[in-house]
mmCIF file with all atom_site columns, C-alpha atoms in Angstrom:
data_model
loop_
_atom_site.group_PDB
_atom_site.id
_atom_site.type_symbol
_atom_site.label_atom_id
_atom_site.label_alt_id
_atom_site.label_comp_id
_atom_site.label_asym_id
_atom_site.label_entity_id
_atom_site.label_seq_id
_atom_site.pdbx_PDB_ins_code
_atom_site.Cartn_x
_atom_site.Cartn_y
_atom_site.Cartn_z
_atom_site.occupancy
_atom_site.B_iso_or_equiv
_atom_site.pdbx_formal_charge
_atom_site.auth_seq_id
_atom_site.auth_comp_id
_atom_site.auth_asym_id
_atom_site.auth_atom_id
_atom_site.pdbx_PDB_model_num
ATOM 1   C CA . ASP A 1 1   ? 55.644 143.129 174.933 1.00 80.00 ? 1   ASP A CA 1
ATOM 2   C CA . SER A 1 2   ? 56.507 141.430 178.224 1.00 84.00 ? 2   SER A CA 1
ATOM 3   C CA . GLY A 1 3   ? 60.271 141.761 177.793 1.00 92.00 ? 3   GLY A CA 1
ATOM 4   C CA . VAL A 1 4   ? 60.714 137.968 177.812 1.00 96.00 ? 4   VAL A CA 1
ATOM 5   C CA . THR A 1 5   ? 62.093 136.597 174.558 1.00 96.00 ? 5   THR A CA 1
ATOM 6   C CA . GLN A 1 6   ? 61.981 133.060 173.264 1.00 97.00 ? 6   GLN A CA 1
ATOM 7   C CA . THR A 1 7   ? 63.628 131.463 170.268 1.00 97.00 ? 7   THR A CA 1
ATOM 8   C CA . PRO A 1 8   ? 62.845 129.909 167.952 1.00 97.00 ? 8   PRO A CA 1
ATOM 9   C CA . LYS A 1 9   ? 59.216 130.855 167.352 1.00 95.00 ? 9   LYS A CA 1
ATOM 10  C CA . HIS A 1 10  ? 58.472 127.616 165.523 1.00 96.00 ? 10  HIS A CA 1
ATOM 11  C CA . LEU A 1 11  ? 60.289 124.291 165.428 1.00 97.00 ? 11  LEU A CA 1
ATOM 12  C CA . ILE A 1 12  ? 59.451 121.222 163.369 1.00 97.00 ? 12  ILE A CA 1
ATOM 13  C CA . THR A 1 13  ? 61.370 118.025 163.984 1.00 97.00 ? 13  THR A CA 1
ATOM 14  C CA . ALA A 1 14  ? 61.033 114.261 163.774 1.00 97.00 ? 14  ALA A CA 1
ATOM 15  C CA . THR A 1 15  ? 60.377 111.673 166.442 1.00 98.00 ? 15  THR A CA 1
ATOM 16  C CA . GLY A 1 16  ? 63.472 110.571 168.312 1.00 97.00 ? 16  GLY A CA 1
ATOM 17  C CA . GLN A 1 17  ? 65.273 113.880 167.797 1.00 98.00 ? 17  GLN A CA 1
ATOM 18  C CA . ARG A 1 18  ? 66.537 116.370 170.360 1.00 98.00 ? 18  ARG A CA 1
ATOM 19  C CA . VAL A 1 19  ? 65.835 120.112 170.413 1.00 98.00 ? 19  VAL A CA 1
ATOM 20  C CA . THR A 1 20  ? 66.811 123.095 172.528 1.00 98.00 ? 20  THR A CA 1
ATOM 21  C CA . LEU A 1 21  ? 64.510 125.991 173.293 1.00 98.00 ? 21  LEU A CA 1
ATOM 22  C CA . ARG A 1 22  ? 65.937 129.261 174.496 1.00 98.00 ? 22  ARG A CA 1
ATOM 23  C CA . CYS A 1 23  ? 64.554 131.926 176.810 1.00 98.00 ? 23  CYS A CA 1
ATOM 24  C CA . SER A 1 24  ? 65.869 135.321 177.875 1.00 98.00 ? 24  SER A CA 1
ATOM 25  C CA . PRO A 1 25  ? 64.118 136.743 180.929 1.00 96.00 ? 25  PRO A CA 1
ATOM 26  C CA . ARG A 1 26  ? 63.197 140.368 181.500 1.00 95.00 ? 26  ARG A CA 1
ATOM 27  C CA . SER A 1 27  ? 66.079 142.557 182.521 1.00 94.00 ? 27  SER A CA 1
ATOM 28  C CA . GLY A 1 28  ? 66.626 142.168 186.256 1.00 91.00 ? 28  GLY A CA 1
ATOM 29  C CA . ASP A 1 29  ? 64.525 139.027 186.672 1.00 93.00 ? 29  ASP A CA 1
ATOM 30  C CA . LEU A 1 30  ? 66.324 136.172 188.407 1.00 92.00 ? 30  LEU A CA 1
ATOM 31  C CA . SER A 1 31  ? 63.722 133.421 188.058 1.00 92.00 ? 31  SER A CA 1
ATOM 32  C CA . VAL A 1 32  ? 62.796 131.533 184.916 1.00 94.00 ? 32  VAL A CA 1
ATOM 33  C CA . TYR A 1 33  ? 59.864 129.134 184.613 1.00 94.00 ? 33  TYR A CA 1
ATOM 34  C CA . TRP A 1 34  ? 59.028 126.729 181.812 1.00 96.00 ? 34  TRP A CA 1
ATOM 35  C CA . TYR A 1 35  ? 55.464 125.702 180.933 1.00 95.00 ? 35  TYR A CA 1
ATOM 36  C CA . GLN A 1 36  ? 54.010 123.367 178.349 1.00 96.00 ? 36  GLN A CA 1
ATOM 37  C CA . GLN A 1 37  ? 50.644 124.109 176.719 1.00 93.00 ? 37  GLN A CA 1
ATOM 38  C CA . SER A 1 38  ? 48.953 121.261 174.865 1.00 92.00 ? 38  SER A CA 1
ATOM 39  C CA . LEU A 1 39  ? 45.383 120.529 173.889 1.00 86.00 ? 39  LEU A CA 1
ATOM 40  C CA . ASP A 1 40  ? 45.341 117.369 176.041 1.00 86.00 ? 40  ASP A CA 1
ATOM 41  C CA . GLN A 1 41  ? 46.974 118.628 179.222 1.00 86.00 ? 41  GLN A CA 1
ATOM 42  C CA . GLY A 1 42  ? 46.361 122.361 179.094 1.00 89.00 ? 42  GLY A CA 1
ATOM 43  C CA . LEU A 1 43  ? 49.029 124.568 180.648 1.00 91.00 ? 43  LEU A CA 1
ATOM 44  C CA . GLN A 1 44  ? 51.438 122.678 182.878 1.00 92.00 ? 44  GLN A CA 1
ATOM 45  C CA . PHE A 1 45  ? 54.363 123.903 184.922 1.00 91.00 ? 45  PHE A CA 1
ATOM 46  C CA . LEU A 1 46  ? 57.576 122.068 184.074 1.00 94.00 ? 46  LEU A CA 1
ATOM 47  C CA . ILE A 1 47  ? 60.471 123.558 186.023 1.00 93.00 ? 47  ILE A CA 1
ATOM 48  C CA . GLN A 1 48  ? 61.799 126.702 187.686 1.00 92.00 ? 48  GLN A CA 1
ATOM 49  C CA . TYR A 1 49  ? 65.312 128.086 187.971 1.00 93.00 ? 49  TYR A CA 1
ATOM 50  C CA . TYR A 1 50  ? 66.360 130.874 190.277 1.00 91.00 ? 50  TYR A CA 1
ATOM 51  C CA . ASN A 1 51  ? 69.700 132.615 189.814 1.00 92.00 ? 51  ASN A CA 1
ATOM 52  C CA . GLY A 1 52  ? 71.237 129.627 188.109 1.00 94.00 ? 52  GLY A CA 1
ATOM 53  C CA . GLU A 1 53  ? 69.925 126.892 190.372 1.00 94.00 ? 53  GLU A CA 1
ATOM 54  C CA . GLU A 1 54  ? 66.976 124.574 190.014 1.00 93.00 ? 54  GLU A CA 1
ATOM 55  C CA . ARG A 1 55  ? 64.318 125.627 192.492 1.00 89.00 ? 55  ARG A CA 1
ATOM 56  C CA . ALA A 1 56  ? 61.158 123.685 191.741 1.00 88.00 ? 56  ALA A CA 1
ATOM 57  C CA . LYS A 1 57  ? 60.011 120.863 189.535 1.00 89.00 ? 57  LYS A CA 1
ATOM 58  C CA . GLY A 1 58  ? 56.568 120.259 188.186 1.00 88.00 ? 58  GLY A CA 1
ATOM 59  C CA . ASN A 1 59  ? 55.391 117.724 185.631 1.00 84.00 ? 59  ASN A CA 1
ATOM 60  C CA . ILE A 1 60  ? 58.637 117.516 183.730 1.00 92.00 ? 60  ILE A CA 1
ATOM 61  C CA . LEU A 1 61  ? 59.482 114.268 181.961 1.00 95.00 ? 61  LEU A CA 1
ATOM 62  C CA . GLU A 1 62  ? 62.873 112.624 182.495 1.00 96.00 ? 62  GLU A CA 1
ATOM 63  C CA . ARG A 1 63  ? 63.578 113.134 178.771 1.00 97.00 ? 63  ARG A CA 1
ATOM 64  C CA . PHE A 1 64  ? 63.397 116.893 179.366 1.00 97.00 ? 64  PHE A CA 1
ATOM 65  C CA . SER A 1 65  ? 65.999 118.980 181.154 1.00 97.00 ? 65  SER A CA 1
ATOM 66  C CA . ALA A 1 66  ? 66.738 122.640 181.631 1.00 97.00 ? 66  ALA A CA 1
ATOM 67  C CA . GLN A 1 67  ? 69.481 124.934 182.825 1.00 97.00 ? 67  GLN A CA 1
ATOM 68  C CA . GLN A 1 68  ? 69.996 128.591 183.579 1.00 97.00 ? 68  GLN A CA 1
ATOM 69  C CA . PHE A 1 69  ? 73.263 130.213 182.634 1.00 97.00 ? 69  PHE A CA 1
ATOM 70  C CA . PRO A 1 70  ? 75.280 132.940 184.421 1.00 96.00 ? 70  PRO A CA 1
ATOM 71  C CA . ASP A 1 71  ? 73.740 135.599 182.176 1.00 95.00 ? 71  ASP A CA 1
ATOM 72  C CA . LEU A 1 72  ? 70.348 134.269 183.394 1.00 96.00 ? 72  LEU A CA 1
ATOM 73  C CA . HIS A 1 73  ? 69.096 133.037 180.064 1.00 97.00 ? 73  HIS A CA 1
ATOM 74  C CA . SER A 1 74  ? 67.669 129.543 180.159 1.00 98.00 ? 74  SER A CA 1
ATOM 75  C CA . GLU A 1 75  ? 67.471 126.582 177.834 1.00 98.00 ? 75  GLU A CA 1
ATOM 76  C CA . LEU A 1 76  ? 64.985 123.727 177.816 1.00 98.00 ? 76  LEU A CA 1
ATOM 77  C CA . ASN A 1 77  ? 66.294 120.543 176.242 1.00 98.00 ? 77  ASN A CA 1
ATOM 78  C CA . LEU A 1 78  ? 63.830 117.997 174.928 1.00 98.00 ? 78  LEU A CA 1
ATOM 79  C CA . SER A 1 79  ? 65.189 114.619 173.811 1.00 97.00 ? 79  SER A CA 1
ATOM 80  C CA . SER A 1 80  ? 63.878 111.367 172.327 1.00 97.00 ? 80  SER A CA 1
ATOM 81  C CA . LEU A 1 81  ? 60.941 113.378 171.085 1.00 98.00 ? 81  LEU A CA 1
ATOM 82  C CA . GLU A 1 82  ? 57.537 111.770 170.695 1.00 97.00 ? 82  GLU A CA 1
ATOM 83  C CA . LEU A 1 83  ? 54.459 112.926 168.803 1.00 96.00 ? 83  LEU A CA 1
ATOM 84  C CA . GLY A 1 84  ? 52.842 113.797 172.124 1.00 95.00 ? 84  GLY A CA 1
ATOM 85  C CA . ASP A 1 85  ? 55.541 116.353 172.855 1.00 96.00 ? 85  ASP A CA 1
ATOM 86  C CA . SER A 1 86  ? 54.065 118.634 170.196 1.00 97.00 ? 86  SER A CA 1
ATOM 87  C CA . ALA A 1 87  ? 52.952 121.703 172.119 1.00 97.00 ? 87  ALA A CA 1
ATOM 88  C CA . LEU A 1 88  ? 53.549 125.358 172.836 1.00 96.00 ? 88  LEU A CA 1
ATOM 89  C CA . TYR A 1 89  ? 56.384 125.860 175.302 1.00 97.00 ? 89  TYR A CA 1
ATOM 90  C CA . PHE A 1 90  ? 56.307 129.065 177.295 1.00 96.00 ? 90  PHE A CA 1
ATOM 91  C CA . CYS A 1 91  ? 58.973 130.641 179.359 1.00 96.00 ? 91  CYS A CA 1
ATOM 92  C CA . ALA A 1 92  ? 58.112 133.107 182.112 1.00 94.00 ? 92  ALA A CA 1
ATOM 93  C CA . SER A 1 93  ? 60.262 135.193 184.396 1.00 93.00 ? 93  SER A CA 1
ATOM 94  C CA . SER A 1 94  ? 59.876 136.930 187.718 1.00 90.00 ? 94  SER A CA 1
ATOM 95  C CA . GLN A 1 95  ? 62.061 139.215 189.739 1.00 86.00 ? 95  GLN A CA 1
ATOM 96  C CA . THR A 1 96  ? 62.437 136.939 192.733 1.00 75.00 ? 96  THR A CA 1
ATOM 97  C CA . GLY A 1 97  ? 61.902 133.320 193.586 1.00 61.00 ? 97  GLY A CA 1
ATOM 98  C CA . ILE A 1 98  ? 58.433 134.142 194.866 1.00 63.00 ? 98  ILE A CA 1
ATOM 99  C CA . ALA A 1 99  ? 56.396 134.051 191.740 1.00 60.00 ? 99  ALA A CA 1
ATOM 100 C CA . TYR A 1 100 ? 53.466 136.348 192.407 1.00 69.00 ? 100 TYR A CA 1
ATOM 101 C CA . GLU A 1 101 ? 54.008 138.135 189.117 1.00 81.00 ? 101 GLU A CA 1
ATOM 102 C CA . GLN A 1 102 ? 55.265 136.080 186.238 1.00 88.00 ? 102 GLN A CA 1
ATOM 103 C CA . TYR A 1 103 ? 55.824 137.600 182.802 1.00 91.00 ? 103 TYR A CA 1
ATOM 104 C CA . PHE A 1 104 ? 55.386 135.258 179.889 1.00 93.00 ? 104 PHE A CA 1
ATOM 105 C CA . GLY A 1 105 ? 57.227 135.110 176.603 1.00 95.00 ? 105 GLY A CA 1
ATOM 106 C CA . PRO A 1 106 ? 55.475 134.561 173.263 1.00 93.00 ? 106 PRO A CA 1
ATOM 107 C CA . GLY A 1 107 ? 56.216 130.834 173.262 1.00 95.00 ? 107 GLY A CA 1
ATOM 108 C CA . THR A 1 108 ? 57.892 128.296 170.981 1.00 97.00 ? 108 THR A CA 1
ATOM 109 C CA . ARG A 1 109 ? 55.589 126.061 168.985 1.00 96.00 ? 109 ARG A CA 1
ATOM 110 C CA . LEU A 1 110 ? 57.114 122.588 168.672 1.00 98.00 ? 110 LEU A CA 1
ATOM 111 C CA . THR A 1 111 ? 55.744 120.175 166.110 1.00 97.00 ? 111 THR A CA 1
ATOM 112 C CA . VAL A 1 112 ? 57.022 116.601 166.176 1.00 97.00 ? 112 VAL A CA 1
ATOM 113 C CA . THR A 1 113 ? 56.282 114.613 163.018 1.00 96.00 ? 113 THR A CA 1
ATOM 114 C CA . GLY B 2 1   ? 47.139 118.076 194.573 1.00 81.00 ? 1   GLY B CA 1
ATOM 115 C CA . ASP B 2 2   ? 46.194 121.611 193.680 1.00 86.00 ? 2   ASP B CA 1
ATOM 116 C CA . SER B 2 3   ? 43.684 122.115 190.893 1.00 91.00 ? 3   SER B CA 1
ATOM 117 C CA . VAL B 2 4   ? 41.662 124.827 189.191 1.00 95.00 ? 4   VAL B CA 1
ATOM 118 C CA . THR B 2 5   ? 38.308 124.315 187.505 1.00 96.00 ? 5   THR B CA 1
ATOM 119 C CA . GLN B 2 6   ? 36.865 126.891 185.175 1.00 95.00 ? 6   GLN B CA 1
ATOM 120 C CA . MET B 2 7   ? 33.969 126.923 182.772 1.00 87.00 ? 7   MET B CA 1
ATOM 121 C CA . GLU B 2 8   ? 34.966 125.762 179.336 1.00 83.00 ? 8   GLU B CA 1
ATOM 122 C CA . GLY B 2 9   ? 33.950 127.688 176.299 1.00 82.00 ? 9   GLY B CA 1
ATOM 123 C CA . PRO B 2 10  ? 33.587 128.997 173.948 1.00 94.00 ? 10  PRO B CA 1
ATOM 124 C CA . VAL B 2 11  ? 31.548 131.671 175.642 1.00 95.00 ? 11  VAL B CA 1
ATOM 125 C CA . THR B 2 12  ? 29.930 133.949 173.086 1.00 96.00 ? 12  THR B CA 1
ATOM 126 C CA . LEU B 2 13  ? 28.517 137.326 174.098 1.00 96.00 ? 13  LEU B CA 1
ATOM 127 C CA . SER B 2 14  ? 27.385 140.476 172.376 1.00 97.00 ? 14  SER B CA 1
ATOM 128 C CA . GLU B 2 15  ? 29.285 143.708 172.842 1.00 97.00 ? 15  GLU B CA 1
ATOM 129 C CA . GLU B 2 16  ? 28.340 145.571 176.051 1.00 96.00 ? 16  GLU B CA 1
ATOM 130 C CA . ALA B 2 17  ? 27.025 142.402 177.713 1.00 97.00 ? 17  ALA B CA 1
ATOM 131 C CA . PHE B 2 18  ? 27.907 141.468 181.295 1.00 97.00 ? 18  PHE B CA 1
ATOM 132 C CA . LEU B 2 19  ? 30.593 138.823 181.640 1.00 97.00 ? 19  LEU B CA 1
ATOM 133 C CA . THR B 2 20  ? 31.120 136.184 184.301 1.00 97.00 ? 20  THR B CA 1
ATOM 134 C CA . ILE B 2 21  ? 33.659 133.389 183.979 1.00 97.00 ? 21  ILE B CA 1
ATOM 135 C CA . ASN B 2 22  ? 33.511 130.986 186.902 1.00 97.00 ? 22  ASN B CA 1
ATOM 136 C CA . CYS B 2 23  ? 36.623 129.648 188.587 1.00 97.00 ? 23  CYS B CA 1
ATOM 137 C CA . THR B 2 24  ? 36.891 127.366 191.616 1.00 97.00 ? 24  THR B CA 1
ATOM 138 C CA . TYR B 2 25  ? 39.992 125.862 193.130 1.00 95.00 ? 25  TYR B CA 1
ATOM 139 C CA . THR B 2 26  ? 41.306 123.126 195.385 1.00 93.00 ? 26  THR B CA 1
ATOM 140 C CA . ALA B 2 27  ? 44.536 123.814 197.198 1.00 89.00 ? 27  ALA B CA 1
ATOM 141 C CA . THR B 2 28  ? 46.448 123.024 200.336 1.00 81.00 ? 28  THR B CA 1
ATOM 142 C CA . GLY B 2 29  ? 47.317 126.070 202.355 1.00 79.00 ? 29  GLY B CA 1
ATOM 143 C CA . TYR B 2 30  ? 46.353 129.576 201.302 1.00 82.00 ? 30  TYR B CA 1
ATOM 144 C CA . PRO B 2 31  ? 47.017 130.169 197.632 1.00 89.00 ? 31  PRO B CA 1
ATOM 145 C CA . SER B 2 32  ? 47.322 133.365 195.678 1.00 90.00 ? 32  SER B CA 1
ATOM 146 C CA . LEU B 2 33  ? 44.878 133.544 192.779 1.00 93.00 ? 33  LEU B CA 1
ATOM 147 C CA . PHE B 2 34  ? 45.330 134.974 189.300 1.00 94.00 ? 34  PHE B CA 1
ATOM 148 C CA . TRP B 2 35  ? 43.576 135.593 186.026 1.00 96.00 ? 35  TRP B CA 1
ATOM 149 C CA . TYR B 2 36  ? 45.712 135.534 182.890 1.00 96.00 ? 36  TYR B CA 1
ATOM 150 C CA . VAL B 2 37  ? 44.600 136.428 179.358 1.00 96.00 ? 37  VAL B CA 1
ATOM 151 C CA . GLN B 2 38  ? 45.994 135.030 176.120 1.00 94.00 ? 38  GLN B CA 1
ATOM 152 C CA . TYR B 2 39  ? 45.313 136.889 172.881 1.00 92.00 ? 39  TYR B CA 1
ATOM 153 C CA . PRO B 2 40  ? 45.672 134.959 169.617 1.00 87.00 ? 40  PRO B CA 1
ATOM 154 C CA . GLY B 2 41  ? 49.283 134.170 168.807 1.00 83.00 ? 41  GLY B CA 1
ATOM 155 C CA . GLU B 2 42  ? 50.615 135.729 171.999 1.00 86.00 ? 42  GLU B CA 1
ATOM 156 C CA . GLY B 2 43  ? 51.863 134.654 175.386 1.00 88.00 ? 43  GLY B CA 1
ATOM 157 C CA . LEU B 2 44  ? 49.919 134.982 178.603 1.00 92.00 ? 44  LEU B CA 1
ATOM 158 C CA . GLN B 2 45  ? 49.454 138.359 180.250 1.00 93.00 ? 45  GLN B CA 1
ATOM 159 C CA . LEU B 2 46  ? 48.634 138.816 183.900 1.00 92.00 ? 46  LEU B CA 1
ATOM 160 C CA . LEU B 2 47  ? 45.190 140.422 184.086 1.00 95.00 ? 47  LEU B CA 1
ATOM 161 C CA . LEU B 2 48  ? 44.680 140.623 187.853 1.00 95.00 ? 48  LEU B CA 1
ATOM 162 C CA . LYS B 2 49  ? 45.555 138.905 191.098 1.00 93.00 ? 49  LYS B CA 1
ATOM 163 C CA . ALA B 2 50  ? 44.516 138.519 194.733 1.00 93.00 ? 50  ALA B CA 1
ATOM 164 C CA . THR B 2 51  ? 46.800 137.213 197.430 1.00 89.00 ? 51  THR B CA 1
ATOM 165 C CA . LYS B 2 52  ? 44.445 136.726 200.402 1.00 89.00 ? 52  LYS B CA 1
ATOM 166 C CA . ALA B 2 53  ? 40.833 136.068 201.236 1.00 92.00 ? 53  ALA B CA 1
ATOM 167 C CA . ASP B 2 54  ? 38.360 138.866 200.418 1.00 94.00 ? 54  ASP B CA 1
ATOM 168 C CA . ASP B 2 55  ? 40.915 140.696 198.288 1.00 94.00 ? 55  ASP B CA 1
ATOM 169 C CA . LYS B 2 56  ? 39.522 142.084 195.037 1.00 96.00 ? 56  LYS B CA 1
ATOM 170 C CA . GLY B 2 57  ? 41.778 142.221 192.015 1.00 95.00 ? 57  GLY B CA 1
ATOM 171 C CA . SER B 2 58  ? 40.871 144.614 189.223 1.00 97.00 ? 58  SER B CA 1
ATOM 172 C CA . ASN B 2 59  ? 42.302 145.781 185.925 1.00 96.00 ? 59  ASN B CA 1
ATOM 173 C CA . LYS B 2 60  ? 40.946 147.131 182.621 1.00 95.00 ? 60  LYS B CA 1
ATOM 174 C CA . GLY B 2 61  ? 37.352 146.904 183.889 1.00 97.00 ? 61  GLY B CA 1
ATOM 175 C CA . PHE B 2 62  ? 37.730 143.274 184.972 1.00 98.00 ? 62  PHE B CA 1
ATOM 176 C CA . GLU B 2 63  ? 37.272 142.281 188.609 1.00 98.00 ? 63  GLU B CA 1
ATOM 177 C CA . ALA B 2 64  ? 37.546 139.116 190.690 1.00 98.00 ? 64  ALA B CA 1
ATOM 178 C CA . THR B 2 65  ? 37.139 138.590 194.437 1.00 97.00 ? 65  THR B CA 1
ATOM 179 C CA . TYR B 2 66  ? 38.972 135.898 196.388 1.00 96.00 ? 66  TYR B CA 1
ATOM 180 C CA . ARG B 2 67  ? 36.247 133.953 198.210 1.00 96.00 ? 67  ARG B CA 1
ATOM 181 C CA . LYS B 2 68  ? 37.788 131.491 200.617 1.00 93.00 ? 68  LYS B CA 1
ATOM 182 C CA . GLU B 2 69  ? 34.452 130.142 201.883 1.00 94.00 ? 69  GLU B CA 1
ATOM 183 C CA . THR B 2 70  ? 33.411 129.059 198.396 1.00 95.00 ? 70  THR B CA 1
ATOM 184 C CA . THR B 2 71  ? 36.984 128.525 197.084 1.00 95.00 ? 71  THR B CA 1
ATOM 185 C CA . SER B 2 72  ? 36.148 130.698 194.114 1.00 97.00 ? 72  SER B CA 1
ATOM 186 C CA . PHE B 2 73  ? 37.657 133.540 192.079 1.00 97.00 ? 73  PHE B CA 1
ATOM 187 C CA . HIS B 2 74  ? 35.082 134.410 189.421 1.00 98.00 ? 74  HIS B CA 1
ATOM 188 C CA . LEU B 2 75  ? 36.023 136.929 186.734 1.00 98.00 ? 75  LEU B CA 1
ATOM 189 C CA . GLU B 2 76  ? 33.505 139.679 185.927 1.00 98.00 ? 76  GLU B CA 1
ATOM 190 C CA . LYS B 2 77  ? 33.243 142.659 183.614 1.00 98.00 ? 77  LYS B CA 1
ATOM 191 C CA . GLY B 2 78  ? 30.288 144.967 183.339 1.00 96.00 ? 78  GLY B CA 1
ATOM 192 C CA . SER B 2 79  ? 30.425 145.730 179.621 1.00 95.00 ? 79  SER B CA 1
ATOM 193 C CA . VAL B 2 80  ? 32.599 143.666 177.286 1.00 97.00 ? 80  VAL B CA 1
ATOM 194 C CA . GLN B 2 81  ? 34.155 144.873 174.051 1.00 97.00 ? 81  GLN B CA 1
ATOM 195 C CA . VAL B 2 82  ? 35.152 143.037 170.884 1.00 96.00 ? 82  VAL B CA 1
ATOM 196 C CA . SER B 2 83  ? 38.783 143.575 171.911 1.00 95.00 ? 83  SER B CA 1
ATOM 197 C CA . ASP B 2 84  ? 38.190 141.404 175.009 1.00 97.00 ? 84  ASP B CA 1
ATOM 198 C CA . SER B 2 85  ? 37.951 138.326 172.793 1.00 96.00 ? 85  SER B CA 1
ATOM 199 C CA . ALA B 2 86  ? 40.692 136.006 174.045 1.00 96.00 ? 86  ALA B CA 1
ATOM 200 C CA . VAL B 2 87  ? 41.313 132.929 176.171 1.00 95.00 ? 87  VAL B CA 1
ATOM 201 C CA . TYR B 2 88  ? 41.151 133.531 179.924 1.00 97.00 ? 88  TYR B CA 1
ATOM 202 C CA . PHE B 2 89  ? 42.990 131.337 182.421 1.00 96.00 ? 89  PHE B CA 1
ATOM 203 C CA . CYS B 2 90  ? 42.396 131.137 186.132 1.00 96.00 ? 90  CYS B CA 1
ATOM 204 C CA . ALA B 2 91  ? 45.483 130.087 188.087 1.00 94.00 ? 91  ALA B CA 1
ATOM 205 C CA . LEU B 2 92  ? 46.744 129.605 191.610 1.00 92.00 ? 92  LEU B CA 1
ATOM 206 C CA . LEU B 2 93  ? 50.066 129.636 193.370 1.00 88.00 ? 93  LEU B CA 1
ATOM 207 C CA . THR B 2 94  ? 50.504 127.830 196.668 1.00 76.00 ? 94  THR B CA 1
ATOM 208 C CA . LYS B 2 95  ? 52.883 129.569 198.979 1.00 64.00 ? 95  LYS B CA 1
ATOM 209 C CA . GLY B 2 96  ? 55.798 127.551 200.248 1.00 56.00 ? 96  GLY B CA 1
ATOM 210 C CA . GLY B 2 97  ? 56.320 123.811 200.164 1.00 48.00 ? 97  GLY B CA 1
ATOM 211 C CA . GLY B 2 98  ? 56.690 122.361 196.727 1.00 49.00 ? 98  GLY B CA 1
ATOM 212 C CA . ALA B 2 99  ? 56.541 123.708 193.230 1.00 54.00 ? 99  ALA B CA 1
ATOM 213 C CA . ASP B 2 100 ? 56.423 127.445 192.744 1.00 66.00 ? 100 ASP B CA 1
ATOM 214 C CA . GLY B 2 101 ? 54.881 127.165 189.356 1.00 80.00 ? 101 GLY B CA 1
ATOM 215 C CA . LEU B 2 102 ? 51.369 128.285 188.630 1.00 88.00 ? 102 LEU B CA 1
ATOM 216 C CA . THR B 2 103 ? 48.554 125.729 188.445 1.00 90.00 ? 103 THR B CA 1
ATOM 217 C CA . PHE B 2 104 ? 46.209 126.695 185.621 1.00 93.00 ? 104 PHE B CA 1
ATOM 218 C CA . GLY B 2 105 ? 42.644 125.910 184.699 1.00 94.00 ? 105 GLY B CA 1
ATOM 219 C CA . LYS B 2 106 ? 41.902 124.676 181.175 1.00 93.00 ? 106 LYS B CA 1
ATOM 220 C CA . GLY B 2 107 ? 41.074 128.148 179.911 1.00 94.00 ? 107 GLY B CA 1
ATOM 221 C CA . THR B 2 108 ? 37.854 129.761 178.729 1.00 96.00 ? 108 THR B CA 1
ATOM 222 C CA . HIS B 2 109 ? 37.643 130.992 175.152 1.00 95.00 ? 109 HIS B CA 1
ATOM 223 C CA . LEU B 2 110 ? 35.640 134.225 175.074 1.00 96.00 ? 110 LEU B CA 1
ATOM 224 C CA . ILE B 2 111 ? 34.177 135.513 171.819 1.00 96.00 ? 111 ILE B CA 1
ATOM 225 C CA . ILE B 2 112 ? 32.580 138.961 171.737 1.00 97.00 ? 112 ILE B CA 1
ATOM 226 C CA . GLN B 2 113 ? 30.417 139.744 168.740 1.00 96.00 ? 113 GLN B CA 1
ATOM 227 C CA . PRO B 2 114 ? 29.776 143.321 167.607 1.00 94.00 ? 114 PRO B CA 1
#
């Protein structure tokens, strides 16, 4: 158990819908990272937040957004969903903004039908 | 941009066999290198890391050496067990300038048969 929690574990929704994925980092960790794992693209970095502020952006679509709240939990919002958005979404956390050791949550499996 | 190339599986070995999973990278600057392992139905776990050239990371019998001259970070284990069956990801992190997220290889599915 990494100490990173993600909810929900599974999510099934229809095309065009909007969903929110939630992540709670390990106690004391200030940084949260979001990754997408799909068969086509593999594991891709989406976005990083550090202590409430966006710090780095990877291959995140404009339809996707994230935020980190004062209690340091983070939410990833996915809108106008397409079939190709079906994937495992992982959250990871690290103590500082320098991500030499990232701890991953168990993931949320999103299925878009 | 940065990229990681690793051998694609599945790689099937018998218990107690010697394991090598190749990983090479392309990066600007001097990246840190990592191996992560993903067991079925679980998230990724950091297996080992190396932050500069010639560093050797090791954990649970696994080893990898950061070779700058060949831009490689091959994972090795002398005697694998059935419990080592998992997907192994090589990854890099470029220090400074740009995204601080990890860049991953495609993953290598390892199957160990008793």
